[in-house]
Each structure stands twice: as structure tokens, then as C-alpha cells.
CSV table of N, CA and C in Angstrom, one decimal:
chain,number,residue,atom,x,y,z
A,12,GLU,N,15.8,50.3,35.4
A,12,GLU,CA,17.0,50.8,34.7
A,12,GLU,C,18.0,51.3,35.7
A,13,LEU,N,19.2,50.8,35.5
A,13,LEU,CA,20.3,51.2,36.4
A,13,LEU,C,21.3,52.1,35.6
A,14,ALA,N,22.1,52.9,36.4
A,14,ALA,CA,23.0,53.8,35.8
A,14,ALA,C,24.3,53.7,36.5
A,15,GLY,N,25.4,53.8,35.8
A,15,GLY,CA,26.8,53.9,36.3
A,15,GLY,C,27.1,53.1,37.6
A,16,ASP,N,27.2,53.8,38.7
A,16,ASP,CA,27.6,53.2,39.9
A,16,ASP,C,26.5,52.6,40.8
A,17,ASP,N,25.3,52.4,40.1
A,17,ASP,CA,24.2,51.8,40.9
A,17,ASP,C,24.5,50.3,41.2
A,18,THR,N,23.8,49.8,42.2
A,18,THR,CA,23.9,48.4,42.6
A,18,THR,C,22.5,47.8,42.5
A,19,LEU,N,22.6,46.6,41.9
A,19,LEU,CA,21.4,45.8,41.8
A,19,LEU,C,21.4,44.7,42.9
A,20,GLU,N,20.4,44.7,43.7
A,20,GLU,CA,20.3,43.7,44.8
A,20,GLU,C,19.1,42.8,44.6
A,21,VAL,N,19.4,41.5,44.6
A,21,VAL,CA,18.3,40.5,44.4
A,21,VAL,C,18.3,39.6,45.6
A,22,SER,N,17.1,39.4,46.2
A,22,SER,CA,17.0,38.6,47.4
A,22,SER,C,15.9,37.5,47.2
A,23,LEU,N,16.1,36.4,47.9
A,23,LEU,CA,15.1,35.4,47.9
A,23,LEU,C,15.1,34.6,49.2
A,24,THR,N,14.0,34.0,49.5
A,24,THR,CA,13.9,33.2,50.7
A,24,THR,C,13.9,31.7,50.4
A,25,LEU,N,14.7,30.9,51.0
A,25,LEU,CA,14.7,29.5,50.8
A,25,LEU,C,14.0,28.9,52.0
A,26,ARG,N,13.3,27.8,51.8
A,26,ARG,CA,12.6,27.1,52.9
A,26,ARG,C,12.8,25.6,52.8
A,27,ASN,N,13.2,25.0,53.8
A,27,ASN,CA,13.3,23.5,53.8
A,27,ASN,C,11.9,23.0,54.3
A,28,ALA,N,11.2,22.4,53.3
A,28,ALA,CA,9.8,21.9,53.6
A,28,ALA,C,9.9,20.4,54.0
A,29,GLY,N,11.1,19.9,54.0
A,29,GLY,CA,11.3,18.4,54.4
A,29,GLY,C,11.4,18.2,55.8
A,30,ALA,N,11.5,16.9,56.2
A,30,ALA,CA,11.6,16.5,57.6
A,30,ALA,C,13.1,16.3,58.0
A,31,ARG,N,14.0,16.5,57.1
A,31,ARG,CA,15.4,16.3,57.4
A,31,ARG,C,16.2,17.5,57.0
A,32,ALA,N,17.3,17.7,57.7
A,32,ALA,CA,18.2,18.8,57.4
A,32,ALA,C,18.7,18.7,55.9
A,33,GLY,N,19.0,19.8,55.3
A,33,GLY,CA,19.5,19.7,53.9
A,33,GLY,C,20.3,20.9,53.5
A,34,ALA,N,20.9,20.9,52.4
A,34,ALA,CA,21.6,22.0,51.9
A,34,ALA,C,21.3,22.3,50.4
A,35,GLU,N,21.4,23.6,50.0
A,35,GLU,CA,21.1,24.0,48.7
A,35,GLU,C,22.1,25.0,48.3
A,36,VAL,N,22.5,24.9,47.0
A,36,VAL,CA,23.4,25.9,46.4
A,36,VAL,C,22.6,26.8,45.5
A,37,VAL,N,22.5,28.1,45.8
A,37,VAL,CA,21.8,29.1,45.0
A,37,VAL,C,22.8,29.7,44.1
A,38,GLN,N,22.5,29.7,42.8
A,38,GLN,CA,23.5,30.3,41.8
A,38,GLN,C,22.9,31.5,41.1
A,39,ALA,N,23.8,32.4,40.8
A,39,ALA,CA,23.4,33.6,40.0
A,39,ALA,C,24.2,33.6,38.7
A,40,TRP,N,23.5,33.6,37.6
A,40,TRP,CA,24.1,33.5,36.3
A,40,TRP,C,23.8,34.8,35.5
A,41,LEU,N,24.8,35.4,34.8
A,41,LEU,CA,24.6,36.6,34.0
A,41,LEU,C,24.6,36.3,32.5
A,42,HIS,N,23.7,36.9,31.8
A,42,HIS,CA,23.7,36.8,30.3
A,42,HIS,C,23.6,38.2,29.8
A,43,ASP,N,24.6,38.6,29.0
A,43,ASP,CA,24.5,39.9,28.2
A,43,ASP,C,23.7,39.7,27.0
A,44,LEU,N,22.5,40.3,26.9
A,44,LEU,CA,21.6,40.0,25.8
A,44,LEU,C,22.1,40.5,24.5
A,45,VAL,N,22.7,41.6,24.4
A,45,VAL,CA,23.3,42.2,23.2
A,45,VAL,C,24.6,42.8,23.5
A,46,GLY,N,25.7,42.3,22.9
A,46,GLY,CA,27.0,42.8,23.1
A,46,GLY,C,27.8,42.8,21.8
A,47,ARG,N,28.8,43.7,21.8
A,47,ARG,CA,29.6,43.8,20.6
A,47,ARG,C,30.6,42.6,20.5
A,48,THR,N,30.8,41.9,21.6
A,48,THR,CA,31.7,40.7,21.6
A,48,THR,C,30.9,39.5,22.1
A,49,ALA,N,31.1,38.4,21.4
A,49,ALA,CA,30.4,37.1,21.8
A,49,ALA,C,30.9,36.7,23.1
A,50,ARG,N,29.9,36.4,24.0
A,50,ARG,CA,30.3,36.0,25.4
A,50,ARG,C,29.5,34.8,25.7
A,51,PRO,N,29.8,34.1,26.8
A,51,PRO,CA,29.1,32.9,27.2
A,51,PRO,C,27.6,33.2,27.4
A,52,ARG,N,26.7,32.3,27.0
A,52,ARG,CA,25.3,32.5,27.2
A,52,ARG,C,24.9,32.7,28.7
A,53,ARG,N,25.6,31.9,29.5
A,53,ARG,CA,25.4,32.1,31.0
A,53,ARG,C,26.8,32.0,31.7
A,54,GLN,N,27.0,33.1,32.4
A,54,GLN,CA,28.3,33.2,33.1
A,54,GLN,C,28.0,33.2,34.6
A,55,LEU,N,28.5,32.2,35.3
A,55,LEU,CA,28.3,32.1,36.8
A,55,LEU,C,29.0,33.3,37.5
A,56,ILE,N,28.3,34.1,38.2
A,56,ILE,CA,28.9,35.3,38.8
A,56,ILE,C,28.9,35.2,40.3
A,57,ARG,N,27.9,34.4,40.9
A,57,ARG,CA,27.8,34.3,42.3
A,57,ARG,C,27.2,33.0,42.7
A,58,PHE,N,27.5,32.5,43.8
A,58,PHE,CA,26.8,31.3,44.4
A,58,PHE,C,26.9,31.3,45.9
A,59,GLU,N,25.9,30.7,46.5
A,59,GLU,CA,25.9,30.6,48.0
A,59,GLU,C,25.3,29.3,48.4
A,60,ARG,N,26.1,28.6,49.3
A,60,ARG,CA,25.6,27.3,49.8
A,60,ARG,C,24.9,27.6,51.1
A,61,VAL,N,23.7,27.1,51.3
A,61,VAL,CA,22.8,27.3,52.4
A,61,VAL,C,22.4,26.0,53.1
A,62,GLU,N,22.7,25.8,54.3
A,62,GLU,CA,22.2,24.6,55.1
A,62,GLU,C,21.0,25.0,55.9
A,63,LEU,N,20.0,24.1,55.8
A,63,LEU,CA,18.7,24.4,56.5
A,63,LEU,C,18.3,23.2,57.3
A,64,ALA,N,17.9,23.5,58.5
A,64,ALA,CA,17.2,22.5,59.4
A,64,ALA,C,15.8,22.3,58.9
A,65,PRO,N,15.1,21.2,59.3
A,65,PRO,CA,13.8,21.0,58.8
A,65,PRO,C,12.9,22.2,59.2
A,66,GLY,N,12.1,22.6,58.2
A,66,GLY,CA,11.2,23.8,58.5
A,66,GLY,C,11.8,25.1,58.5
A,67,ALA,N,13.2,25.2,58.4
A,67,ALA,CA,13.9,26.5,58.5
A,67,ALA,C,13.8,27.3,57.2
A,68,GLU,N,14.0,28.6,57.4
A,68,GLU,CA,14.1,29.5,56.2
A,68,GLU,C,15.4,30.3,56.3
A,69,ALA,N,15.9,30.7,55.1
A,69,ALA,CA,17.1,31.5,55.1
A,69,ALA,C,16.9,32.5,53.9
A,70,ARG,N,17.4,33.7,54.1
A,70,ARG,CA,17.4,34.8,53.1
A,70,ARG,C,18.7,34.8,52.4
A,71,VAL,N,18.7,34.8,51.1
A,71,VAL,CA,19.9,34.8,50.3
A,71,VAL,C,19.8,36.1,49.4
A,72,SER,N,20.9,36.9,49.4
A,72,SER,CA,21.0,38.1,48.6
A,72,SER,C,22.2,38.1,47.8
A,73,PHE,N,22.1,38.6,46.6
A,73,PHE,CA,23.2,38.8,45.7
A,73,PHE,C,23.2,40.3,45.3
A,74,ARG,N,24.4,40.9,45.3
A,74,ARG,CA,24.5,42.3,44.9
A,74,ARG,C,25.4,42.4,43.7
A,75,LEU,N,25.0,43.1,42.6
A,75,LEU,CA,25.7,43.2,41.4
A,75,LEU,C,26.1,44.7,41.2
A,76,THR,N,27.3,44.9,40.6
A,76,THR,CA,27.7,46.2,40.2
A,76,THR,C,28.2,46.1,38.8
A,77,THR,N,28.7,47.2,38.2
A,77,THR,CA,29.3,47.1,36.9
A,77,THR,C,30.6,46.3,36.9
A,78,GLU,N,31.2,46.0,38.0
A,78,GLU,CA,32.3,45.1,38.0
A,78,GLU,C,31.9,43.7,37.6
A,79,ASP,N,30.7,43.3,37.9
A,79,ASP,CA,30.2,42.0,37.4
A,79,ASP,C,30.0,41.9,35.9
A,80,LEU,N,29.9,43.1,35.3
A,80,LEU,CA,29.6,43.1,33.8
A,80,LEU,C,30.8,43.2,33.0
A,81,ARG,N,32.0,43.3,33.6
A,81,ARG,CA,33.2,43.5,32.9
A,81,ARG,C,33.7,42.2,32.2
A,82,TYR,N,34.4,42.4,31.1
A,82,TYR,CA,35.0,41.3,30.4
A,82,TYR,C,36.2,41.8,29.6
A,83,PRO,N,37.1,40.9,29.1
A,83,PRO,CA,38.3,41.4,28.4
A,83,PRO,C,37.9,42.0,27.0
A,84,VAL,N,38.4,43.1,26.7
A,84,VAL,CA,38.2,43.8,25.4
A,84,VAL,C,39.5,44.2,24.8
A,85,GLY,N,39.7,43.8,23.6
A,85,GLY,CA,41.0,44.2,22.9
A,85,GLY,C,41.3,43.3,21.8
A,86,GLU,N,42.3,43.6,21.0
A,86,GLU,CA,42.7,42.9,19.8
A,86,GLU,C,43.4,41.6,20.2
A,87,SER,N,44.1,41.5,21.3
A,87,SER,CA,44.8,40.3,21.7
A,87,SER,C,44.9,40.3,23.3
A,88,LEU,N,45.3,39.2,23.8
A,88,LEU,CA,45.4,39.1,25.3
A,88,LEU,C,46.5,40.1,25.8
A,89,ALA,N,47.5,40.4,25.0
A,89,ALA,CA,48.5,41.3,25.5
A,89,ALA,C,48.0,42.7,25.6
A,90,THR,N,47.0,43.1,24.8
A,90,THR,CA,46.6,44.5,24.7
A,90,THR,C,45.2,44.7,25.3
A,91,CYS,N,44.5,43.6,25.8
A,91,CYS,CA,43.1,43.8,26.2
A,91,CYS,C,43.1,44.4,27.6
A,92,THR,N,41.9,45.0,27.9
A,92,THR,CA,41.6,45.6,29.2
A,92,THR,C,40.3,45.1,29.6
A,93,MET,N,39.9,45.3,30.8
A,93,MET,CA,38.6,44.9,31.4
A,93,MET,C,37.7,46.1,31.3
A,94,ASP,N,36.5,45.9,30.6
A,94,ASP,CA,35.6,46.9,30.5
A,94,ASP,C,34.2,46.3,30.4
A,95,TRP,N,33.2,47.2,30.5
A,95,TRP,CA,31.8,46.8,30.4
A,95,TRP,C,31.1,47.7,29.4
A,96,GLU,N,30.0,47.2,28.8
A,96,GLU,CA,29.3,48.1,27.9
A,96,GLU,C,27.8,48.2,28.4
A,97,PRO,N,27.2,49.3,28.3
A,97,PRO,CA,25.8,49.4,28.7
A,97,PRO,C,24.9,48.5,27.8
A,98,GLY,N,23.7,48.2,28.3
A,98,GLY,CA,22.8,47.4,27.5
A,98,GLY,C,21.8,46.6,28.4
A,99,ASP,N,21.3,45.6,27.7
A,99,ASP,CA,20.3,44.8,28.3
A,99,ASP,C,20.9,43.5,28.8
A,100,PHE,N,20.6,43.1,30.0
A,100,PHE,CA,21.2,41.9,30.7
A,100,PHE,C,20.0,41.1,31.3
A,101,GLU,N,20.4,39.8,31.6
A,101,GLU,CA,19.5,38.9,32.2
A,101,GLU,C,20.2,38.3,33.4
A,102,LEU,N,19.7,38.4,34.6
A,102,LEU,CA,20.2,37.7,35.7
A,102,LEU,C,19.3,36.5,35.9
A,103,LEU,N,19.9,35.3,36.1
A,103,LEU,CA,19.2,34.0,36.2
A,103,LEU,C,19.6,33.5,37.6
A,104,ILE,N,18.6,33.3,38.4
A,104,ILE,CA,18.8,32.7,39.8
A,104,ILE,C,18.2,31.4,39.9
A,105,GLY,N,19.0,30.4,40.4
A,105,GLY,CA,18.4,29.1,40.6
A,105,GLY,C,19.4,28.1,41.2
A,106,ARG,N,18.9,26.8,41.3
A,106,ARG,CA,19.8,25.8,41.9
A,106,ARG,C,20.8,25.2,40.9
A,107,ASN,N,20.6,25.5,39.6
A,107,ASN,CA,21.6,25.1,38.6
A,107,ASN,C,21.3,26.0,37.3
A,108,ALA,N,22.0,25.7,36.3
A,108,ALA,CA,21.9,26.6,35.1
A,108,ALA,C,20.6,26.5,34.3
A,109,GLU,N,19.9,25.4,34.5
A,109,GLU,CA,18.7,25.2,33.8
A,109,GLU,C,17.4,25.5,34.6
A,110,GLU,N,17.4,25.3,35.9
A,110,GLU,CA,16.3,25.6,36.7
A,110,GLU,C,16.4,27.0,37.3
A,111,VAL,N,16.1,28.0,36.6
A,111,VAL,CA,16.3,29.4,37.0
A,111,VAL,C,15.1,30.3,36.9
A,112,THR,N,15.1,31.4,37.6
A,112,THR,CA,14.1,32.4,37.4
A,112,THR,C,14.9,33.6,36.8
A,113,PRO,N,14.4,34.1,35.7
A,113,PRO,CA,15.1,35.2,35.0
A,113,PRO,C,14.6,36.6,35.5
A,114,LEU,N,15.6,37.5,35.5
A,114,LEU,CA,15.3,38.9,35.8
A,114,LEU,C,16.0,39.8,34.7
A,115,ARG,N,15.3,40.5,33.9
A,115,ARG,CA,15.9,41.3,32.9
A,115,ARG,C,16.0,42.8,33.4
A,116,PHE,N,17.1,43.4,33.0
A,116,PHE,CA,17.4,44.8,33.4
A,116,PHE,C,18.2,45.5,32.4
A,117,HIS,N,18.2,46.8,32.4
A,117,HIS,CA,19.0,47.6,31.5
A,117,HIS,C,20.0,48.4,32.4
A,118,TRP,N,21.3,48.4,32.0
A,118,TRP,CA,22.3,49.2,32.7
A,118,TRP,C,22.9,50.2,31.7
A,119,ARG,N,22.8,51.5,32.0
A,119,ARG,CA,23.4,52.5,31.2
A,119,ARG,C,24.6,53.1,31.9
A,120,ARG,N,25.5,53.7,31.1
A,120,ARG,CA,26.7,54.4,31.6
A,120,ARG,C,26.4,55.6,32.4
């Protein structure tokens, strides 16, 4: 459980098991599990392209704050403000939107 100004940091290690150099794009998607406003099922919030030599490893880290949870709230575009609401979220990390590893967490005000 996270509160207010906390930071969530998620790290993973990539390894190139192949015989040739390659690149991978690691993506971080956010899903607000229960919200008062309908939002995208998966919102891309971070990504990092990593190039790896054969047999090489690289550490990739993503840091989230409540800024990443913000979305437009209001009656119209003219009156909306950016805000976030506490609740349950899911962070999905992977090479695309379908091949992901989920991490659930709760963020309170």
C-alpha cells in the first residue's frame, strides 16, 4: 500500500540469450481497477528501448508517483482539472500490451 507522495519503483533485468545483438522495448501500462470515471483499460505511461549485445544483461527501472495516476476531471474540457483518486491499480510490464506481468497495488491519499 502506498500513500500520498510515495514512489513505486519497479525493476527488472533483461538478458539477451541469443548469439546476435538485439533490442527490446520494455513498456509499462497502468490500469485503474475501480474509478469514478471510465478510463482506458491500459494506459501506456512509460517505455524504454534497450539494446543488448549477445549474452549481455541490462537493468530497467520505472518510477511511478501520483502524477502518473492523474487524469482530466470535470464537466467539460473548459472546466476540467487534472486530478487522481485513491484506489486499486494494476501496473503491467512487458514487451507489448498483451505479453505483460501484472503488479497490483493500492494508493491512498
